[in-house]
mmCIF file of C-alpha atoms in Angstrom:
data_model
loop_
_atom_site.group_PDB
_atom_site.id
_atom_site.type_symbol
_atom_site.label_atom_id
_atom_site.label_comp_id
_atom_site.label_asym_id
_atom_site.label_seq_id
_atom_site.Cartn_x
_atom_site.Cartn_y
_atom_site.Cartn_z
ATOM 1 C CA UNK A 280 -137.998 63.197 -59.740
ATOM 2 C CA UNK A 281 -138.567 59.079 -60.479
ATOM 3 C CA UNK A 282 -140.246 60.640 -63.691
ATOM 4 C CA UNK A 283 -137.503 62.896 -64.889
ATOM 5 C CA UNK A 284 -134.953 59.529 -64.260
ATOM 6 C CA UNK A 285 -133.707 59.323 -67.864
ATOM 7 C CA UNK A 286 -133.791 55.996 -68.979
ATOM 8 C CA UNK A 287 -129.482 56.378 -69.267
ATOM 9 C CA UNK A 288 -129.035 56.481 -66.206
ATOM 10 C CA UNK A 289 -128.971 52.881 -66.577
ATOM 11 C CA UNK A 290 -125.648 52.817 -68.017
ATOM 12 C CA UNK A 291 -124.343 55.294 -64.711
ATOM 13 C CA UNK A 292 -125.318 52.126 -62.608
ATOM 14 C CA UNK A 293 -123.388 49.848 -64.888
ATOM 15 C CA UNK A 294 -120.637 51.774 -64.887
ATOM 16 C CA UNK A 295 -121.007 51.887 -61.109
ATOM 17 C CA UNK A 296 -121.069 47.875 -60.663
ATOM 18 C CA UNK A 297 -117.680 47.757 -63.342
ATOM 19 C CA UNK A 298 -116.132 50.415 -61.026
ATOM 20 C CA UNK A 299 -116.857 48.156 -58.150
ATOM 21 C CA UNK A 300 -114.881 45.230 -59.646
ATOM 22 C CA UNK A 301 -112.159 46.735 -61.147
ATOM 23 C CA UNK A 302 -111.282 48.175 -57.644
ATOM 24 C CA UNK A 303 -112.458 45.010 -55.750
ATOM 25 C CA UNK A 304 -108.392 44.293 -55.380
ATOM 26 C CA UNK A 305 -108.076 46.908 -53.243
ATOM 27 C CA UNK A 306 -111.068 47.228 -51.696
ATOM 28 C CA UNK A 307 -113.927 44.767 -51.222
ATOM 29 C CA UNK A 308 -115.750 47.536 -49.262
ATOM 30 C CA UNK A 309 -114.864 49.703 -51.979
ATOM 31 C CA UNK A 310 -116.910 47.362 -54.435
ATOM 32 C CA UNK A 311 -119.478 46.865 -52.061
ATOM 33 C CA UNK A 312 -120.159 50.181 -52.081
ATOM 34 C CA UNK A 313 -120.618 50.591 -55.825
ATOM 35 C CA UNK A 314 -122.093 47.649 -55.731
ATOM 36 C CA UNK A 315 -124.868 48.973 -53.535
ATOM 37 C CA UNK A 316 -125.041 52.223 -55.668
ATOM 38 C CA UNK A 317 -125.347 50.782 -58.709
ATOM 39 C CA UNK A 318 -128.036 48.318 -57.238
ATOM 40 C CA UNK A 319 -130.057 51.608 -55.951
ATOM 41 C CA UNK A 320 -129.881 53.218 -59.677
ATOM 42 C CA UNK A 321 -131.298 50.215 -60.724
ATOM 43 C CA UNK A 322 -134.819 49.843 -58.625
ATOM 44 C CA UNK A 323 -135.366 53.131 -59.714
ATOM 45 C CA UNK A 324 -135.802 52.719 -62.839
ATOM 46 C CA UNK A 325 -137.321 49.553 -62.748
ATOM 47 C CA UNK A 326 -139.680 51.685 -60.555
ATOM 48 C CA UNK A 327 -139.706 53.897 -62.949
ATOM 49 C CA UNK A 328 -140.410 51.573 -65.849
ATOM 50 C CA UNK A 329 -143.563 50.433 -63.686
ATOM 51 C CA UNK A 330 -145.454 53.025 -63.148
ATOM 52 C CA UNK A 331 -144.486 54.876 -66.632
ATOM 53 C CA UNK A 332 -145.587 52.141 -68.828
ATOM 54 C CA UNK A 333 -146.253 54.632 -71.848
ATOM 55 C CA UNK A 334 -143.162 57.197 -71.202
ATOM 56 C CA UNK A 335 -140.664 53.631 -71.588
ATOM 57 C CA UNK A 336 -142.476 52.316 -74.795
ATOM 58 C CA UNK A 337 -141.772 55.722 -76.171
ATOM 59 C CA UNK A 338 -137.933 56.006 -75.402
ATOM 60 C CA UNK A 339 -137.972 52.537 -76.712
ATOM 61 C CA UNK A 340 -138.971 54.048 -80.207
ATOM 62 C CA UNK A 341 -136.346 55.975 -80.191
ATOM 63 C CA UNK A 342 -132.287 54.115 -81.638
ATOM 64 C CA UNK A 343 -130.321 55.946 -79.349
ATOM 65 C CA UNK A 344 -132.232 55.397 -75.804
ATOM 66 C CA UNK A 345 -133.414 51.602 -77.243
ATOM 67 C CA UNK A 346 -129.213 50.805 -77.430
ATOM 68 C CA UNK A 347 -128.592 52.582 -74.532
ATOM 69 C CA UNK A 348 -130.694 50.150 -72.604
ATOM 70 C CA UNK A 349 -128.878 47.432 -73.354
ATOM 71 C CA UNK A 350 -126.736 48.404 -70.370
ATOM 72 C CA UNK A 351 -129.714 47.374 -68.552
ATOM 73 C CA UNK A 352 -129.256 44.019 -68.721
ATOM 74 C CA UNK A 353 -125.810 43.872 -68.708
ATOM 75 C CA UNK A 354 -126.133 45.287 -65.163
ATOM 76 C CA UNK A 355 -128.170 42.470 -64.351
ATOM 77 C CA UNK A 356 -125.273 40.188 -65.385
ATOM 78 C CA UNK A 357 -122.648 41.801 -63.358
ATOM 79 C CA UNK A 358 -125.065 41.933 -60.341
ATOM 80 C CA UNK A 359 -125.989 38.856 -60.643
ATOM 81 C CA UNK A 360 -121.822 37.969 -59.539
ATOM 82 C CA UNK A 361 -121.966 40.783 -56.743
ATOM 83 C CA UNK A 362 -125.820 38.848 -55.567
ATOM 84 C CA UNK A 363 -123.853 34.965 -55.958
ATOM 85 C CA UNK A 364 -122.220 34.897 -52.060
ATOM 86 C CA UNK A 365 -125.570 36.243 -50.385
ATOM 87 C CA UNK A 366 -127.993 34.384 -53.084
ATOM 88 C CA UNK A 367 -125.788 31.349 -53.709
ATOM 89 C CA UNK A 368 -126.911 29.530 -56.926
ATOM 90 C CA UNK A 369 -129.743 31.516 -57.259
ATOM 91 C CA UNK A 370 -127.594 34.277 -58.703
ATOM 92 C CA UNK A 371 -127.449 32.337 -61.509
ATOM 93 C CA UNK A 372 -131.151 33.204 -62.576
ATOM 94 C CA UNK A 373 -130.338 36.881 -62.183
ATOM 95 C CA UNK A 374 -127.630 36.029 -64.899
ATOM 96 C CA UNK A 375 -129.799 34.010 -67.439
ATOM 97 C CA UNK A 376 -132.705 36.971 -67.113
ATOM 98 C CA UNK A 377 -129.686 39.798 -67.962
ATOM 99 C CA UNK A 378 -128.873 36.949 -70.672
ATOM 100 C CA UNK A 379 -132.191 36.525 -72.118
ATOM 101 C CA UNK A 380 -133.436 40.125 -71.770
ATOM 102 C CA UNK A 381 -130.030 41.692 -74.219
ATOM 103 C CA UNK A 382 -131.081 38.511 -76.593
ATOM 104 C CA UNK A 383 -134.186 39.865 -76.768
ATOM 105 C CA UNK A 384 -133.125 43.127 -77.142
ATOM 106 C CA UNK A 385 -131.164 42.854 -79.869
ATOM 107 C CA UNK A 386 -134.165 41.227 -81.978
ATOM 108 C CA UNK A 387 -136.318 44.131 -81.108
ATOM 109 C CA UNK A 388 -133.662 45.960 -81.990
ATOM 110 C CA UNK A 389 -132.356 44.183 -84.935
ATOM 111 C CA UNK A 390 -136.396 44.545 -86.091
ATOM 112 C CA UNK A 391 -137.050 48.499 -85.400
ATOM 113 C CA UNK A 392 -134.116 49.906 -86.514
ATOM 114 C CA UNK A 393 -132.041 48.091 -88.763
ATOM 115 C CA UNK A 394 -133.823 46.544 -91.043
ATOM 116 C CA UNK A 395 -133.914 49.656 -92.755
ATOM 117 C CA UNK A 396 -131.584 50.665 -91.028
ATOM 118 C CA UNK A 397 -130.601 54.797 -91.892
ATOM 119 C CA UNK A 398 -126.972 55.882 -91.638
ATOM 120 C CA UNK A 399 -127.904 59.457 -90.140
ATOM 121 C CA UNK A 400 -129.145 57.232 -86.848
ATOM 122 C CA UNK A 401 -126.062 55.038 -86.370
ATOM 123 C CA UNK A 402 -124.745 56.219 -82.765
ATOM 124 C CA UNK A 403 -121.611 54.103 -80.994
ATOM 125 C CA UNK A 404 -124.702 52.965 -78.460
ATOM 126 C CA UNK A 405 -124.915 50.336 -81.501
ATOM 127 C CA UNK A 406 -121.960 48.413 -79.923
ATOM 128 C CA UNK A 407 -123.694 48.341 -77.228
ATOM 129 C CA UNK A 408 -126.701 46.207 -77.962
ATOM 130 C CA UNK A 409 -124.070 44.017 -80.131
ATOM 131 C CA UNK A 410 -121.531 43.737 -78.022
ATOM 132 C CA UNK A 411 -122.607 43.896 -74.551
ATOM 133 C CA UNK A 412 -123.694 40.389 -74.433
ATOM 134 C CA UNK A 413 -120.211 40.234 -74.468
ATOM 135 C CA UNK A 414 -121.056 40.385 -69.675
ATOM 136 C CA UNK A 415 -122.046 37.442 -69.829
ATOM 137 C CA UNK A 416 -118.042 35.443 -71.433
ATOM 138 C CA UNK A 417 -116.807 37.961 -68.019
ATOM 139 C CA UNK A 418 -118.850 36.917 -65.218
ATOM 140 C CA UNK A 419 -119.303 33.349 -66.752
ATOM 141 C CA UNK A 420 -116.950 31.956 -65.118
ATOM 142 C CA UNK A 421 -118.610 32.790 -61.264
ATOM 143 C CA UNK A 422 -121.793 29.909 -63.010
ATOM 144 C CA UNK A 423 -119.573 27.244 -64.732
ATOM 145 C CA UNK A 424 -121.190 28.562 -67.899
ATOM 146 C CA UNK A 425 -117.833 29.245 -69.757
ATOM 147 C CA UNK A 426 -120.073 27.534 -72.942
ATOM 148 C CA UNK A 427 -122.500 30.147 -72.645
ATOM 149 C CA UNK A 428 -119.429 32.480 -72.827
ATOM 150 C CA UNK A 429 -117.686 31.527 -74.993
ATOM 151 C CA UNK A 430 -120.831 31.728 -77.590
ATOM 152 C CA UNK A 431 -121.372 35.156 -76.169
ATOM 153 C CA UNK A 432 -117.685 36.786 -77.216
ATOM 154 C CA UNK A 433 -117.695 34.947 -80.716
ATOM 155 C CA UNK A 434 -120.897 36.574 -81.114
ATOM 156 C CA UNK A 435 -119.926 39.953 -79.761
ATOM 157 C CA UNK A 436 -116.352 39.762 -81.351
ATOM 158 C CA UNK A 437 -118.213 39.670 -84.547
ATOM 159 C CA UNK A 438 -120.041 42.044 -84.681
ATOM 160 C CA UNK A 439 -117.735 44.539 -82.752
ATOM 161 C CA UNK A 440 -115.492 43.557 -86.444
ATOM 162 C CA UNK A 441 -119.147 44.599 -88.491
ATOM 163 C CA UNK A 442 -120.317 47.995 -86.059
ATOM 164 C CA UNK A 443 -116.285 49.326 -86.134
ATOM 165 C CA UNK A 444 -116.813 49.483 -89.704
ATOM 166 C CA UNK A 445 -120.392 51.017 -89.877
ATOM 167 C CA UNK A 446 -119.762 53.019 -87.096
ATOM 168 C CA UNK A 447 -116.969 55.066 -88.425
ATOM 169 C CA UNK A 448 -118.417 55.159 -91.453
ATOM 170 C CA UNK A 449 -121.162 57.285 -89.928
ATOM 171 C CA UNK A 450 -119.048 59.257 -87.434
ATOM 172 C CA UNK A 451 -116.703 60.084 -91.289
ATOM 173 C CA UNK A 452 -119.855 60.733 -93.155
ATOM 174 C CA UNK A 453 -122.053 62.138 -90.997
ATOM 175 C CA UNK A 454 -120.513 65.326 -88.970
ATOM 176 C CA UNK A 455 -124.548 66.060 -88.135
ATOM 177 C CA UNK A 456 -124.613 64.677 -84.297
ATOM 178 C CA UNK A 457 -127.122 66.235 -82.389
ATOM 179 C CA UNK A 458 -125.146 67.902 -79.224
ATOM 180 C CA UNK A 459 -127.134 65.290 -76.543
ATOM 181 C CA UNK A 460 -125.829 62.412 -78.809
ATOM 182 C CA UNK A 461 -122.491 63.741 -78.775
ATOM 183 C CA UNK A 462 -121.036 61.970 -75.642
ATOM 184 C CA UNK A 463 -122.135 58.588 -76.686
ATOM 185 C CA UNK A 464 -119.115 58.386 -78.984
ATOM 186 C CA UNK A 465 -117.199 58.069 -76.003
ATOM 187 C CA UNK A 466 -118.907 54.126 -75.464
ATOM 188 C CA UNK A 467 -116.201 53.799 -79.044
ATOM 189 C CA UNK A 468 -113.184 52.578 -76.035
ATOM 190 C CA UNK A 469 -116.139 49.606 -74.482
ATOM 191 C CA UNK A 470 -116.389 46.933 -76.916
ATOM 192 C CA UNK A 471 -112.806 46.118 -77.483
ATOM 193 C CA UNK A 472 -112.129 46.323 -74.097
ATOM 194 C CA UNK A 473 -115.299 43.940 -73.409
ATOM 195 C CA UNK A 474 -114.417 41.679 -75.583
ATOM 196 C CA UNK A 475 -110.529 41.362 -74.337
ATOM 197 C CA UNK A 476 -112.509 41.426 -70.221
ATOM 198 C CA UNK A 477 -114.297 38.235 -71.590
ATOM 199 C CA UNK A 478 -111.757 35.894 -73.792
ATOM 200 C CA UNK A 479 -109.461 36.881 -70.011
ATOM 201 C CA UNK A 480 -112.262 35.024 -68.592
ATOM 202 C CA UNK A 481 -113.673 32.789 -70.778
ATOM 203 C CA UNK A 482 -110.803 31.067 -72.167
ATOM 204 C CA UNK A 483 -108.806 28.524 -70.018
ATOM 205 C CA UNK A 484 -106.387 28.244 -73.443
ATOM 206 C CA UNK A 485 -105.550 31.270 -74.959
ATOM 207 C CA UNK A 486 -103.681 32.431 -78.079
ATOM 208 C CA UNK A 487 -100.224 34.734 -76.986
ATOM 209 C CA UNK A 488 -100.721 36.932 -80.948
ATOM 210 C CA UNK A 489 -104.771 37.051 -80.394
ATOM 211 C CA UNK A 490 -105.119 38.696 -76.993
ATOM 212 C CA UNK A 491 -102.068 40.417 -77.445
ATOM 213 C CA UNK A 492 -104.553 42.111 -81.154
ATOM 214 C CA UNK A 493 -107.766 42.876 -78.716
ATOM 215 C CA UNK A 494 -105.336 44.352 -76.169
ATOM 216 C CA UNK A 495 -103.883 46.799 -78.735
ATOM 217 C CA UNK A 496 -107.199 47.450 -80.824
ATOM 218 C CA UNK A 497 -108.844 48.081 -77.760
ATOM 219 C CA UNK A 498 -105.623 50.635 -76.246
ATOM 220 C CA UNK A 499 -106.349 52.725 -80.090
ATOM 221 C CA UNK A 500 -110.435 52.224 -79.804
ATOM 222 C CA UNK A 501 -109.697 54.179 -75.802
ATOM 223 C CA UNK A 502 -107.341 56.689 -77.075
ATOM 224 C CA UNK A 503 -109.690 57.393 -79.773
ATOM 225 C CA UNK A 504 -112.270 58.603 -77.231
ATOM 226 C CA UNK A 505 -109.954 59.963 -74.280
ATOM 227 C CA UNK A 506 -108.414 62.592 -77.161
ATOM 228 C CA UNK A 507 -112.474 63.680 -77.490
ATOM 229 C CA UNK A 508 -113.217 63.641 -74.122
ATOM 230 C CA UNK A 509 -112.211 66.894 -72.866
ATOM 231 C CA UNK A 510 -115.028 68.469 -75.396
ATOM 232 C CA UNK A 511 -117.311 66.215 -74.163
ATOM 233 C CA UNK A 512 -116.721 67.432 -70.356
ATOM 234 C CA UNK A 513 -117.470 71.319 -71.241
ATOM 235 C CA UNK A 514 -120.753 70.283 -72.570
ATOM 236 C CA UNK A 515 -124.050 71.030 -71.217
ATOM 237 C CA UNK A 516 -125.400 68.066 -68.931
ATOM 238 C CA UNK A 517 -127.112 65.458 -71.052
ATOM 239 C CA UNK A 518 -128.463 61.182 -70.163
ATOM 240 C CA UNK A 519 -125.352 60.635 -72.622
ATOM 241 C CA UNK A 520 -123.213 61.602 -69.680
ATOM 242 C CA UNK A 521 -123.299 58.019 -68.963
ATOM 243 C CA UNK A 522 -121.108 57.063 -72.043
ATOM 244 C CA UNK A 523 -118.643 58.474 -69.297
ATOM 245 C CA UNK A 524 -118.294 55.378 -67.185
ATOM 246 C CA UNK A 525 -118.804 51.800 -67.933
ATOM 247 C CA UNK A 526 -116.521 52.541 -71.365
ATOM 248 C CA UNK A 527 -113.717 53.780 -69.572
ATOM 249 C CA UNK A 528 -113.916 51.058 -66.376
ATOM 250 C CA UNK A 529 -113.872 48.249 -68.656
ATOM 251 C CA UNK A 530 -110.728 50.012 -70.631
ATOM 252 C CA UNK A 531 -108.699 49.564 -67.488
ATOM 253 C CA UNK A 532 -110.513 45.978 -66.465
ATOM 254 C CA UNK A 533 -108.895 44.699 -69.667
ATOM 255 C CA UNK A 534 -106.089 46.167 -69.644
ATOM 256 C CA UNK A 535 -105.498 44.638 -65.973
ATOM 257 C CA UNK A 536 -106.900 41.082 -66.987
ATOM 258 C CA UNK A 537 -104.156 41.138 -69.781
ATOM 259 C CA UNK A 538 -101.447 42.332 -67.393
ATOM 260 C CA UNK A 539 -102.298 39.728 -65.554
ATOM 261 C CA UNK A 540 -102.404 37.278 -68.906
ATOM 262 C CA UNK A 541 -98.496 39.162 -70.078
ATOM 263 C CA UNK A 542 -97.670 38.192 -66.448
ATOM 264 C CA UNK A 543 -98.220 34.421 -65.766
ATOM 265 C CA UNK A 544 -97.383 33.761 -69.512
ATOM 266 C CA UNK A 545 -93.773 34.865 -69.443
ATOM 267 C CA UNK A 546 -94.356 37.932 -71.601
ATOM 268 C CA UNK A 547 -93.922 41.391 -69.201
ATOM 269 C CA UNK A 548 -94.828 44.025 -71.115
ATOM 270 C CA UNK A 549 -92.865 47.295 -69.193
ATOM 271 C CA UNK A 550 -94.731 49.968 -68.609
ATOM 272 C CA UNK A 551 -97.942 48.140 -68.792
ATOM 273 C CA UNK A 552 -98.678 48.881 -64.372
ATOM 274 C CA UNK A 553 -98.944 52.328 -65.358
ATOM 275 C CA UNK A 554 -101.068 52.708 -68.380
ATOM 276 C CA UNK A 555 -103.149 50.047 -65.974
ATOM 277 C CA UNK A 556 -102.763 52.897 -62.673
ATOM 278 C CA UNK A 557 -103.943 55.984 -65.207
ATOM 279 C CA UNK A 558 -107.392 54.052 -66.405
ATOM 280 C CA UNK A 559 -107.935 53.041 -63.313
ATOM 281 C CA UNK A 560 -107.613 56.665 -61.443
ATOM 282 C CA UNK A 561 -109.499 57.841 -65.340
ATOM 283 C CA UNK A 562 -112.036 55.777 -64.182
ATOM 284 C CA UNK A 563 -112.834 56.233 -61.084
ATOM 285 C CA UNK A 564 -112.661 59.903 -61.332
ATOM 286 C CA UNK A 565 -115.219 59.569 -64.072
ATOM 287 C CA UNK A 566 -117.561 57.620 -62.424
ATOM 288 C CA UNK A 567 -117.784 59.838 -59.317
ATOM 289 C CA UNK A 568 -118.502 62.795 -62.036
ATOM 290 C CA UNK A 569 -120.987 61.686 -63.807
ATOM 291 C CA UNK A 570 -123.086 60.076 -60.690
ATOM 292 C CA UNK A 571 -122.428 63.992 -59.581
ATOM 293 C CA UNK A 572 -123.837 64.960 -62.893
ATOM 294 C CA UNK A 573 -126.687 63.020 -62.660
ATOM 295 C CA UNK A 574 -127.335 63.658 -59.328
ATOM 296 C CA UNK A 575 -127.073 67.646 -59.286
ATOM 297 C CA UNK A 576 -129.838 67.244 -62.286
ATOM 298 C CA UNK A 577 -132.502 65.337 -60.837
ATOM 299 C CA UNK A 578 -132.219 67.371 -57.816
ATOM 300 C CA UNK A 579 -133.465 70.627 -59.734
ATOM 301 C CA UNK A 580 -129.569 72.288 -60.928
ATOM 302 C CA UNK A 581 -127.678 71.287 -64.545
#
């Protein structure tokens, strides 16, 4: 079963950890449960890499799998927040290790796949590599490292703007997306929402117009991914189902943070509480559904 474990399960682990943070205000027990599930998945991935290094090296030659592996380091950054109450300042080591691994992935991916860019090999998973570093912005306050968080935010935000053009151009001009890669389109909803959450967390002084612009962009991309979602849910199981987890969880987190900021700034937005509730319910359902489908796959089902 371990050998059969697909590398994109790191995205499911990340989604479970993000869902725990989203639901923390409802129940600390649910948060710890989600964190426990994500930790188990992470440990399984680490075991697979150690036991089957040849398969891991082969996976990293594939632009889709290599880009999706960015969720591994993103997960480490989130998990460090879970570990802090138990490990204290030592949890910062996990956080910085996650950042270093992600920077190394950016360098590797750029040298391996971007230098000789082929448009038909560009997918929404590219957002993970270059915008995923913004998870450091979301978690930076826990480690008193807002400067690091702000630097990560601006790097990810600038790359977000460029990748939106590149990835959108690819999907418009190259229609032939292989079926196993099609669910990756749902990642579209993640980068702007992640930047929104990172901006809320790492910048004590915020610009209201900038925050509104980010929130609107996040909402538009969320709707685009949500419209395509039913089609992907009807498809057979593929490891790319992992794209149903973190993108929708971080979208709900970003909007929840925006709602809190708007309220504190005296700019109540009518209906935003309903939007956050709907996004939260969708995120819960998709993360649970994806974990179940992964479990069925690993146990020999479909």
